[in-house]
XYZ file of C-alpha atoms in Angstrom:
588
model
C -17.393 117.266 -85.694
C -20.713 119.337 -85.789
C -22.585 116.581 -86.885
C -20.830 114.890 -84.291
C -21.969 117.298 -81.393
C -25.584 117.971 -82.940
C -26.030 114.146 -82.518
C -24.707 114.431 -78.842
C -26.174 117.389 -77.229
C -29.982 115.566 -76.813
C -28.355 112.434 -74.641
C -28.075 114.165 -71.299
C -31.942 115.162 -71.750
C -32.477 110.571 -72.393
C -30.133 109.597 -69.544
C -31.265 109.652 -65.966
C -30.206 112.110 -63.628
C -27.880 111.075 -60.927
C -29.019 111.808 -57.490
C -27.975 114.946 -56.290
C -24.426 115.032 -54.471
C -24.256 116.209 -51.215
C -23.138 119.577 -50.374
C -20.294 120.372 -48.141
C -21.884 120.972 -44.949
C -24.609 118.633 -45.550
C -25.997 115.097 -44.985
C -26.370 113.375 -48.107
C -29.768 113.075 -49.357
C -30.350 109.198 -49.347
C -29.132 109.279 -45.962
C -31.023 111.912 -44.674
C -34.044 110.405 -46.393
C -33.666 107.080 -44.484
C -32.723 108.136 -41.445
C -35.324 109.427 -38.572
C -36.398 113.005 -37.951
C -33.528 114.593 -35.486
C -29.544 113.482 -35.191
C -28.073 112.484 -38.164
C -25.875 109.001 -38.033
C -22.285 110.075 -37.143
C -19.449 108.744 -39.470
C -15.408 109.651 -40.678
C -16.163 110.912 -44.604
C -12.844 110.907 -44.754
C -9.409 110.020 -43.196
C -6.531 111.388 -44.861
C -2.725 110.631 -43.128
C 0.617 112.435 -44.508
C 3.104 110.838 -43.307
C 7.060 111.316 -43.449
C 9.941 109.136 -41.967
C 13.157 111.245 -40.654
C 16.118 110.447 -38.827
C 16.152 107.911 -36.231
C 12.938 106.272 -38.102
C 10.630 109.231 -36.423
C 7.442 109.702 -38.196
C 5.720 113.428 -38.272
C 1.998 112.955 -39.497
C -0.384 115.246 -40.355
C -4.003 113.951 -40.427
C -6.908 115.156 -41.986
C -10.292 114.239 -40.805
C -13.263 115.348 -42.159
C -16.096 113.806 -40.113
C -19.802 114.268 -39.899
C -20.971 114.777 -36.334
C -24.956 113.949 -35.267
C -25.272 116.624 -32.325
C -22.164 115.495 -30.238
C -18.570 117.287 -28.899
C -16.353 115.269 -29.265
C -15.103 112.748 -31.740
C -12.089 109.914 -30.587
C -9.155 108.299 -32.498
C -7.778 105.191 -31.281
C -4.144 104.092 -32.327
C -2.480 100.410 -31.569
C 0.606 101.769 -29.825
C 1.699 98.254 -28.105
C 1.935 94.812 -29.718
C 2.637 91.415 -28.072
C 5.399 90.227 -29.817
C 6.331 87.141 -27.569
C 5.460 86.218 -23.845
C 7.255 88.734 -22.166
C 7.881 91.110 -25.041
C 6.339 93.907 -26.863
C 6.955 96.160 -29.375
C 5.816 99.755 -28.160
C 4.813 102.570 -30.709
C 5.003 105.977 -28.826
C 2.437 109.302 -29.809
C 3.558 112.759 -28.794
C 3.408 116.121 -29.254
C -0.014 116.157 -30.387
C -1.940 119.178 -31.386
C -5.122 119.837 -33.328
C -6.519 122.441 -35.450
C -10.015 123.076 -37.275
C -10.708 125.636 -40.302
C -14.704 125.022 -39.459
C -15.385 125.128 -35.978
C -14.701 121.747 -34.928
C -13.503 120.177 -31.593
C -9.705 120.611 -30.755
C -8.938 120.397 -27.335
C -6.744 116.937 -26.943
C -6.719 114.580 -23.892
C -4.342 111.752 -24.623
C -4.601 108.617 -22.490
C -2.788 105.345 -23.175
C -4.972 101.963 -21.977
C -3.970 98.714 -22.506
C -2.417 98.262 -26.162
C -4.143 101.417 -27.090
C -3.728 104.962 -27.089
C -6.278 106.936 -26.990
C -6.509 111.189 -29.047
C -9.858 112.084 -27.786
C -11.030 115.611 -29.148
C -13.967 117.661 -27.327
C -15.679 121.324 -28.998
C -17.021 123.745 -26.960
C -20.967 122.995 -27.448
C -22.955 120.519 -29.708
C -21.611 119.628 -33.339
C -23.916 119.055 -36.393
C -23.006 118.231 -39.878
C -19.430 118.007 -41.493
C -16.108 119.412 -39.796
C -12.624 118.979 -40.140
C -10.195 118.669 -38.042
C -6.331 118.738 -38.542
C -4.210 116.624 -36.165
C 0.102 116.773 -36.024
C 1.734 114.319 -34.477
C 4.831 112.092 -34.164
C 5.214 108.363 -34.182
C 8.236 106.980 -32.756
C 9.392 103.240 -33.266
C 7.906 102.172 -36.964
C 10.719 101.556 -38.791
C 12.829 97.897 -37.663
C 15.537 96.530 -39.587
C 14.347 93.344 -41.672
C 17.340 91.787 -43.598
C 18.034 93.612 -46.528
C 15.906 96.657 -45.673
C 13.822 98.710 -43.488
C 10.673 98.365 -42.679
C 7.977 100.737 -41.806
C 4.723 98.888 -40.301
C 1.933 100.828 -39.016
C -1.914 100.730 -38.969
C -1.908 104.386 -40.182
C -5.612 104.771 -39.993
C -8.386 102.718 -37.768
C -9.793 102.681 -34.106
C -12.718 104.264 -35.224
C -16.429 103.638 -33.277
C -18.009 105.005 -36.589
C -17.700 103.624 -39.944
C -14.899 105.397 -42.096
C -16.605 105.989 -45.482
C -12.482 106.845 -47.353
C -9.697 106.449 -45.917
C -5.953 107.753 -47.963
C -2.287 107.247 -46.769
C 0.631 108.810 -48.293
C 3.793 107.977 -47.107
C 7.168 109.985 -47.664
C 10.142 107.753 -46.832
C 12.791 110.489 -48.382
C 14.378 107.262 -50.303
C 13.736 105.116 -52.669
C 10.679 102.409 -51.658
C 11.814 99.245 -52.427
C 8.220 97.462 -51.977
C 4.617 98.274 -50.333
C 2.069 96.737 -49.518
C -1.294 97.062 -47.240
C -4.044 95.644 -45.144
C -7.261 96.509 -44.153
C -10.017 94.776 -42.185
C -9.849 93.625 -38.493
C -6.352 94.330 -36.597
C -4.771 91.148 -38.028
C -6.181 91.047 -41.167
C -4.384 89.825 -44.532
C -7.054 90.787 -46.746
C -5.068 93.969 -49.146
C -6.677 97.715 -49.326
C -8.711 98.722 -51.870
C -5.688 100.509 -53.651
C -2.163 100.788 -53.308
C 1.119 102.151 -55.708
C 4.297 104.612 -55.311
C 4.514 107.294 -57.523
C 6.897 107.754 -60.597
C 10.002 108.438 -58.240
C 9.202 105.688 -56.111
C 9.984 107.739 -52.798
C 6.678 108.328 -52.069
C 3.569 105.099 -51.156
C -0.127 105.778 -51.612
C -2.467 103.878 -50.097
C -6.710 104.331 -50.289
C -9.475 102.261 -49.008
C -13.103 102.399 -49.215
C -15.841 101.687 -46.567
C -14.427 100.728 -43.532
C -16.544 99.441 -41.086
C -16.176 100.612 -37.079
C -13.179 99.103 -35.730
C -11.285 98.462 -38.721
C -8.236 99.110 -39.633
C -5.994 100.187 -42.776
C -2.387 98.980 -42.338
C 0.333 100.248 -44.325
C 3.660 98.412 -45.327
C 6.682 100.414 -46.780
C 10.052 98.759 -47.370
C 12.875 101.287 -47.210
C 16.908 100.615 -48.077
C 19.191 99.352 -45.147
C 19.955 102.339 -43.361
C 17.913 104.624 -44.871
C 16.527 105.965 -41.778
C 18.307 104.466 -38.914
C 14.653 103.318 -37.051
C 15.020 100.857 -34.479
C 11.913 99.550 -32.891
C 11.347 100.097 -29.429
C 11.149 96.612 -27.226
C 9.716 96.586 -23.891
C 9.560 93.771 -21.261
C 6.110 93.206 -20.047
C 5.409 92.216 -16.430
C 3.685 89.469 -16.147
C 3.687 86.295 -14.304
C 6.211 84.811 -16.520
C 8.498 87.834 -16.146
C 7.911 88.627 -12.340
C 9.553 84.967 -11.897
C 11.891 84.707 -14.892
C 15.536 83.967 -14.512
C 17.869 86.411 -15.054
C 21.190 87.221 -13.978
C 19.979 89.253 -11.016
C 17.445 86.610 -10.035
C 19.679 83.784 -11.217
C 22.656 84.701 -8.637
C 20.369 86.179 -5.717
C 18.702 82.763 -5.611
C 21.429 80.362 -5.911
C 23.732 82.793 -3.754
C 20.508 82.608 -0.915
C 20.464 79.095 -1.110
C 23.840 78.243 -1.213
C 23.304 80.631 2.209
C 20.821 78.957 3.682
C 22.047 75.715 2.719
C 24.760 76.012 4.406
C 23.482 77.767 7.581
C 20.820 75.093 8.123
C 23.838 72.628 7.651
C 26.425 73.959 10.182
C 23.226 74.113 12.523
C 22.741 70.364 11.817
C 25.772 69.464 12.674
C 26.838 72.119 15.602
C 22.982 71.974 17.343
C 21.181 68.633 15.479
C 21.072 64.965 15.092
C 23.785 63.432 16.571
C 24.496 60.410 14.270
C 28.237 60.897 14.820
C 28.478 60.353 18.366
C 25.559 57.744 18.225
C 28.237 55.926 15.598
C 31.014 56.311 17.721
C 29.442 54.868 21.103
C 27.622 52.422 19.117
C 30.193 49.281 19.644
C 29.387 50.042 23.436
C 25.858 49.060 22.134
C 26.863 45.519 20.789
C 27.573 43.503 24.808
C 24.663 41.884 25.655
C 21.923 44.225 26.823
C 21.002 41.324 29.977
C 23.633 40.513 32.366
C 23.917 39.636 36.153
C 21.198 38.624 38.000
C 19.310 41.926 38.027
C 18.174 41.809 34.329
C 18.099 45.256 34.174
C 17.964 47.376 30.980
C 20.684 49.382 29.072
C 21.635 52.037 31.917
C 18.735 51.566 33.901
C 16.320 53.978 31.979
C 12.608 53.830 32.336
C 10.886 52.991 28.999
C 9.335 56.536 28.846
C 12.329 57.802 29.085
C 13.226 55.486 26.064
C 10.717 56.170 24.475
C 11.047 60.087 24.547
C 15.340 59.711 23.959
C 14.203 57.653 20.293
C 12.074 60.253 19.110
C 12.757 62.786 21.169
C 9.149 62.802 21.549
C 6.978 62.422 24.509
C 4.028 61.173 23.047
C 0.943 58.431 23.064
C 3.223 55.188 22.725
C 5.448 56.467 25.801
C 2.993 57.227 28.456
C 0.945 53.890 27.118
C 4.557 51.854 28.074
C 5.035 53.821 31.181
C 1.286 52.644 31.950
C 2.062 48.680 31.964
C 5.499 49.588 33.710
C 3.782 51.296 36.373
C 1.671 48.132 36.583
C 4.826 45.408 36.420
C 6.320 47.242 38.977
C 3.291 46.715 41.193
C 1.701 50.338 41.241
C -1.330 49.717 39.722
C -3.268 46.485 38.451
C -4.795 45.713 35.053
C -7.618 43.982 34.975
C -9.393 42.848 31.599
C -13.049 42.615 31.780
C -15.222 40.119 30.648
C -16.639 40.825 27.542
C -19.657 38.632 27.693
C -21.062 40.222 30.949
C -19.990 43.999 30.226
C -21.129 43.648 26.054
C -17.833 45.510 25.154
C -14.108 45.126 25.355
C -12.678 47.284 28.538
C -9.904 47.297 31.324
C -10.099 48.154 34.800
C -7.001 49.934 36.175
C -6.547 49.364 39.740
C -4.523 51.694 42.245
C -2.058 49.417 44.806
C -0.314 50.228 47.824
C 3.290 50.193 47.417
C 5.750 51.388 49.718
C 8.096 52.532 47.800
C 6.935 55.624 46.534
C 10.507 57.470 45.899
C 11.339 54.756 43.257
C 8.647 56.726 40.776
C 10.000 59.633 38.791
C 7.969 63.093 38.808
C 6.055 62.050 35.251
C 5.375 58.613 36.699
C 3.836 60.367 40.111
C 2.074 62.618 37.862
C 0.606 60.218 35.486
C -0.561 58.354 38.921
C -2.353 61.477 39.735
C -3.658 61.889 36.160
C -5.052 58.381 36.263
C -6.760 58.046 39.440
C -8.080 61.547 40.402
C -11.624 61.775 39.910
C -13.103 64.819 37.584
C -14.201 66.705 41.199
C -10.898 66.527 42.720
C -11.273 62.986 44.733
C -8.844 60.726 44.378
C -10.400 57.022 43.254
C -9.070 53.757 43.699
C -9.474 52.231 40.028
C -10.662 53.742 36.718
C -11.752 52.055 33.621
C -9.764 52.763 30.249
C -12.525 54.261 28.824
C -13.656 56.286 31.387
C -10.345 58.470 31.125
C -10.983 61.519 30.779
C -11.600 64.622 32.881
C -8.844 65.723 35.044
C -6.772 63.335 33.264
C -7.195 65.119 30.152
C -6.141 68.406 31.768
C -2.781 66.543 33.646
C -1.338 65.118 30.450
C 0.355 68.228 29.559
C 1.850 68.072 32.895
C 2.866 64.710 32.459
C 4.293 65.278 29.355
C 5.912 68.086 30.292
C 7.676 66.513 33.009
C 8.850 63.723 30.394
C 11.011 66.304 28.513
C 12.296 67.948 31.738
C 13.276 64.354 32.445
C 15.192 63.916 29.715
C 16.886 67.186 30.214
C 17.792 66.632 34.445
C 19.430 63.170 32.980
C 21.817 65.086 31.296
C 20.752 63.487 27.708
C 19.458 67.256 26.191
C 21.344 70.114 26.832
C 17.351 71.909 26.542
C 13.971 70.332 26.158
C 13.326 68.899 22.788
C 9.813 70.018 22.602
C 11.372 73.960 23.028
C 13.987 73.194 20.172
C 11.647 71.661 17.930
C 9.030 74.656 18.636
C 11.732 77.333 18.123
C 13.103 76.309 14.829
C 9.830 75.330 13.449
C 8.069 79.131 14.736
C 11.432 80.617 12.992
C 10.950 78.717 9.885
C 7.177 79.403 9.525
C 7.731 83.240 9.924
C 10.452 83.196 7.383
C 8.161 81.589 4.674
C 5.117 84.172 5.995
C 7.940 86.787 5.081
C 8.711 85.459 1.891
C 5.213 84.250 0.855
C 4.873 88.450 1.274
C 8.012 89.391 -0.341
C 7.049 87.211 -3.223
C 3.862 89.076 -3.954
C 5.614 92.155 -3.575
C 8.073 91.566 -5.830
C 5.861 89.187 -8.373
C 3.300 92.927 -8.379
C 6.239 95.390 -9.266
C 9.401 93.505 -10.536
C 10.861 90.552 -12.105
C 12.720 89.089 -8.799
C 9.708 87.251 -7.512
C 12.603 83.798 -7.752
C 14.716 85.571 -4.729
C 10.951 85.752 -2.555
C 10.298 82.576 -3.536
C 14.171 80.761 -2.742
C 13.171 82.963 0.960
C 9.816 80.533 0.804
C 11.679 77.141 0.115
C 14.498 78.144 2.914
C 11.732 78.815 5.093
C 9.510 75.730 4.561
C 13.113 73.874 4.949
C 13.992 75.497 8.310
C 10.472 74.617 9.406
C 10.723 70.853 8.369
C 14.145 70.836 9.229
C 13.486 72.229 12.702
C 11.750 68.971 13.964
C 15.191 67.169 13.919
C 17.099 69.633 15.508
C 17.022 68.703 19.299
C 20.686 68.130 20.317
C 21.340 65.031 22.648
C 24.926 65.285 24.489
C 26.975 62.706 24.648
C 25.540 61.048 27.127
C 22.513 60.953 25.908
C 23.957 59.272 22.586
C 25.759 56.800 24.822
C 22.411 55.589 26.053
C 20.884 55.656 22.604
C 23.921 52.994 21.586
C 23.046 51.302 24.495
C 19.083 51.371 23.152
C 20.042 50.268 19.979
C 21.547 47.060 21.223
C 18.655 46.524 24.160
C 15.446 46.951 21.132
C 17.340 44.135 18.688
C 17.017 42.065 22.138
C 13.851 42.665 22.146
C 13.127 42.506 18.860
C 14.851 38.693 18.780
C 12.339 37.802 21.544
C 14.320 35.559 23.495
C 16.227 35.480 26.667
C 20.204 35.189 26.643
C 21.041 31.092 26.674
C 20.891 30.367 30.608
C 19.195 32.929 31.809
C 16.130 32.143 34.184
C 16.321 28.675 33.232
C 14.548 26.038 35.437
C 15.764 25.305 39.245
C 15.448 22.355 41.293
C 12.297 24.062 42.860
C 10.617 24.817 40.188
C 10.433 28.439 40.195
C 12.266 28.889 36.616
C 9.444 28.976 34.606
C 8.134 31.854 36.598
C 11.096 33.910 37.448
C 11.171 33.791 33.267
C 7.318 35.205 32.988
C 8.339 37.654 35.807
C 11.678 38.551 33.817
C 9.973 39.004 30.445
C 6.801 41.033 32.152
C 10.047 43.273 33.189
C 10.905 44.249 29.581
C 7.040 44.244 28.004
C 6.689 47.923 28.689
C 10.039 48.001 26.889
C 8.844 46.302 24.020
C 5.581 48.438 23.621
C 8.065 51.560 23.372
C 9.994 49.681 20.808
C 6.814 48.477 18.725
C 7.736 44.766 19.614
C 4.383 43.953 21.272
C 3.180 41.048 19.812
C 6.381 39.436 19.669
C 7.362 39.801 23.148
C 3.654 39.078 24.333
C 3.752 35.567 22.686
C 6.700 35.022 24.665
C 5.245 35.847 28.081
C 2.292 33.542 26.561
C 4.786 30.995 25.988
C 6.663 31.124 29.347
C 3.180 31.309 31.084
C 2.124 27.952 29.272
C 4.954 26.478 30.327
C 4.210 27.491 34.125
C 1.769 24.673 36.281
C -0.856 26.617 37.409
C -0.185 30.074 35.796
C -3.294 31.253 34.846
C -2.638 34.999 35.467
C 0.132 37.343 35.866
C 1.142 39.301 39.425
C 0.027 42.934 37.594
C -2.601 41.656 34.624
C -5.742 39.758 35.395
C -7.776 38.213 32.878
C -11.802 37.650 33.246
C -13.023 34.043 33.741
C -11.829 31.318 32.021
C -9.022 33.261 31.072
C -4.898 32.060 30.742
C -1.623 33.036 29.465
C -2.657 31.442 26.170
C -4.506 34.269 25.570
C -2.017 36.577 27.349
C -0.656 37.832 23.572
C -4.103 38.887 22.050
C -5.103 40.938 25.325
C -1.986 42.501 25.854
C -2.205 43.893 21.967
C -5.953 44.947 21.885
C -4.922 46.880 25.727
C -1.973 48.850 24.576
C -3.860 49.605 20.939
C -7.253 50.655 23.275
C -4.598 52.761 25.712
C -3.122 54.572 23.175
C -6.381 54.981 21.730
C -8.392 56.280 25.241
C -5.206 59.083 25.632
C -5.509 60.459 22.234
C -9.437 60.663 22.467
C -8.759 62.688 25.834
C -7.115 65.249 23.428
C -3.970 65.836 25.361
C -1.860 64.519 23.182
């Protein structure tokens, strides 16, 4: 043994010395050697977490942090204290009755704010802080343990959420049982890479857990399994709010919307059937539809309507088609005078509409007087013995509304509406668009603070409904269905093109063949109501060719070498180039 020591007392004197180790207090030397003149590099020298599951799976920590500030006051500690566990789930971790201590003059007044997933210990001095302090933070943790199978398990990333690299971190956990199994993780938040070390001690009720160098932002995550029971934890689940969960179904949701539907379903239906459509009493008159639509010698339509009042019964519409077909009846009836132009002189394609006398003036309804006015009133007032189709325009832009106007109050003083169509129609739809503006609010409302955004949005779907639905709620009374049988049966006439067998055949003088142009120029502005234009035009052409001499009609002139052959063609291109001319005028 001397010989022994004699031999090793020279070997500390051949062996180089270490570099010196830093004293408590101060920077180490091969730091403060590479780093510049002034405030020294701040860092965690060490992180050191106590902690001990009770009852009810609440953790009391005590944490020991010895840190090495560069001229700052404060230092911060970031925990994870909310995980996304699913779509609309998350596992909470909640932080309380924090407090903080320091044996050496470092920072200990706490300000604890949660952000996010995060919660925040942020911990200020009164003045600038150099070199090493510690401080000593107590603490609970509530929600680590959950129940998995067999056993518990505690889960938390004990130490981490630094902005400074930690250069040793050290868990011990007490679980006041016996640890069936541990295990650790250290590196970014999800990492699966193990700590440096980790091992329970010879009773196995207490883990240890130690890692070295951890960069800013890391994390060291513990893992202690615990018997069933021991502790009682639960974790603590919270719904998040977000889109998904504003409009998720849920019982609350699930009966509000299909008990608001169901509602409005049935509202909007008992309105249907008490205020809408009328298909019932349309089916029930209909058979008084099927006689023939032309009998006697009159040839006069079903009830004697007008074919813009037709027109507006259909669709309950007064619109472009209508006043078009109330156009050429104003000119059959011998009102007015169309006159095509010749295309070759003028270079374009245009009509000439041509005011007549006719003394009869109390056989024209208030829309057809108006529309009379509308057509040949000049833009300064005068009143103007023809127009050309596409000069309209002017004042007769500005009297279509009136015309139009009249049309549904027409409609109404026949006794066919109980109200103006145009009034229902504007009613129901102004209702239905303020309900949705209502629930397109609601929703938002609801969507931004709770999870019944579905009953806003059922208020959005009722209201878009109530809007659609409100264009087919204009009631006719049953009179007005009546006629609409009656219509029914007169537009398949039509439609068939032909004229019951006998009717305006050929006499002994040979007027037939023009009492039949005169009889089908009758029920042309019918047909242009009905969409039946080109059929019933080929069969004025026809009747016309048939006709010695007929190279024009009473009410439509054609330009020069012009005839009824062509009588189809013109009458299609005028009522397409009518329409056309109104809508451009913007009135309808």
């Amino acid at each position: 043994m001397v010989a022994s020591l004699a031999i090793a007392a020279p070997l500390p004197l051949l062996v180089p010395a270490p570099a010196a180790a830093a004293l408590p207090g101060e920077a180490p030397a091969a730091r403060s050697a590479a780093a510049p003149r002034g405030a020294a590099p701040e860092r965690v020298i060490k992180d050191e977490v106590a902690l001990r599951v009770g009852p009810g799976g609440v953790a009391r920590v005590r944490e020991t942090i010895t840190y090495e500030f560069g001229g700052g006051r404060s230092l911060e500690r970031t925990f994870v204290t909310r995980r996304h566990e699913s779509v609309t789930q998350d596992r909470v971790y909640r932080i309380g009755n924090v407090r903080a201590a320091s044996p050496d003059g470092g920072p200990t007044r706490v300000a604890v704010a949660e952000t996010g997933t995060r919660t925040a210990l942020k911990l200020t001095g009164s003045g600038a802080l150099t070199g090493r302090r510690t401080v000593v933070l107590d603490y609970e943790v509530r929600g680590l343990v959950a129940p998995m199978g067999p056993v518990e398990e505690l889960r938390w990333t004990a130490v981490g959420g630094w902005d400074v690299p930690v250069n040793e971190a050290r868990v011990t956990v007490d679980g006041g049982a016996m640890i069936r199994n541990v295990n650790c993780f250290a590196g970014p938040l999800d990492s699966a890479i193990g700590c440096t070390q980790f091992y329970t001690n010879h009773t196995h009720t207490q883990a240890v857990f130690s890692q070295q160098q951890m960069l800013s932002g890391e994390y060291l995550t513990v893992v202690v399994g615990l018997p069933s029971g021991a502790t009682g934890g639960r974790p603590i689940q919270e719904r998040r709010h977000t889109v998904a969960t504003a409009f998720s179904v849920n019982g609350v949701t699930g009966a509000a919307l299909l008990g608001l539907l169901a509602l409005l379903a049935g509202g909007i239906g008992a309105l249907y059937l008490l205020r809408g459509r009328d298909a019932r009493v349309v089916g029930r008159k209909a058979a008084e539809g099927d006689h023939a639509p032309v009998a006697g010698s009159e040839f006069e339509p079903p009830d004697g309507v007008r074919p813009g009042q037709i027109g507006t019964l259909i669709d309950e519409r007064a619109d472009v088609i209508d006043v078009t077909a109330t156009i050429v009846d104003l000119a059959v009836r011998g009102y007015l005078m169309i006159e095509e132009e010749d295309r070759a002189v003028t270079g374009r394609l245009d009509w000439a509409l041509r005011k007549l006398d006719r003394q009869a003036p109390e056989d024209l309804l208030k829309y057809e007087r108006l529309l009379l006015e509308a057509l040949f009133t000049g833009p300064d007032g005068a009143p103007r013995e023809s127009v050309k189709l596409s000069e309209l325009g002017g004042t007769f832009a500005t009297q279509l509304d009136r015309v139009r106007s009249a049309m549904y109050d027409d409609v109404v003083e026949q006794g066919w509406f109980a109200r103006r169509p145009d009034t229902v129609r504007s009613r129901w739809t102004i209702a239905g668009m303020v309900l949705t503006a209502l629930g397109v609010a609601g929703t938002v409302a609801l969507a931004l603070t709770t999870d019944l955004a579905l009953v806003g949005l059922a208020v959005i779907i009722a209201g878009a409904a109530l809007a659609y639905g409100g264009q087919y709620m204009p009631a006719k009374t049953a009179r007005g269905s009546t006629v609409l049988a009656h219509t029914i049966g007169f537009r398949a006439f039509l439609e068939r093109g032909e004229l019951p067998e006998g009717a305006g055949a050929l006499t002994s003088d040979g007027a037939g063949p023009r009492q039949r142009i005169a009889l089908f120029s009758r029920f042309l502005p019918y047909a242009v109501v009905f969409g039946a234009v080109p059929k019933w035009a080929q069969t004025v052409e026809d009747a016309g060719e048939r006709a010695e001499g007929a190279d024009n009609l009473y009410w439509y002139e054609g330009p020069a070498e012009w005839d009824l052959s062509k009588f189809g063609e013109s009458m299609r291109t005028f009522t397409l180039a009518t329409s056309g001319s109104i809508s451009q005028s913007r009135g309808l």
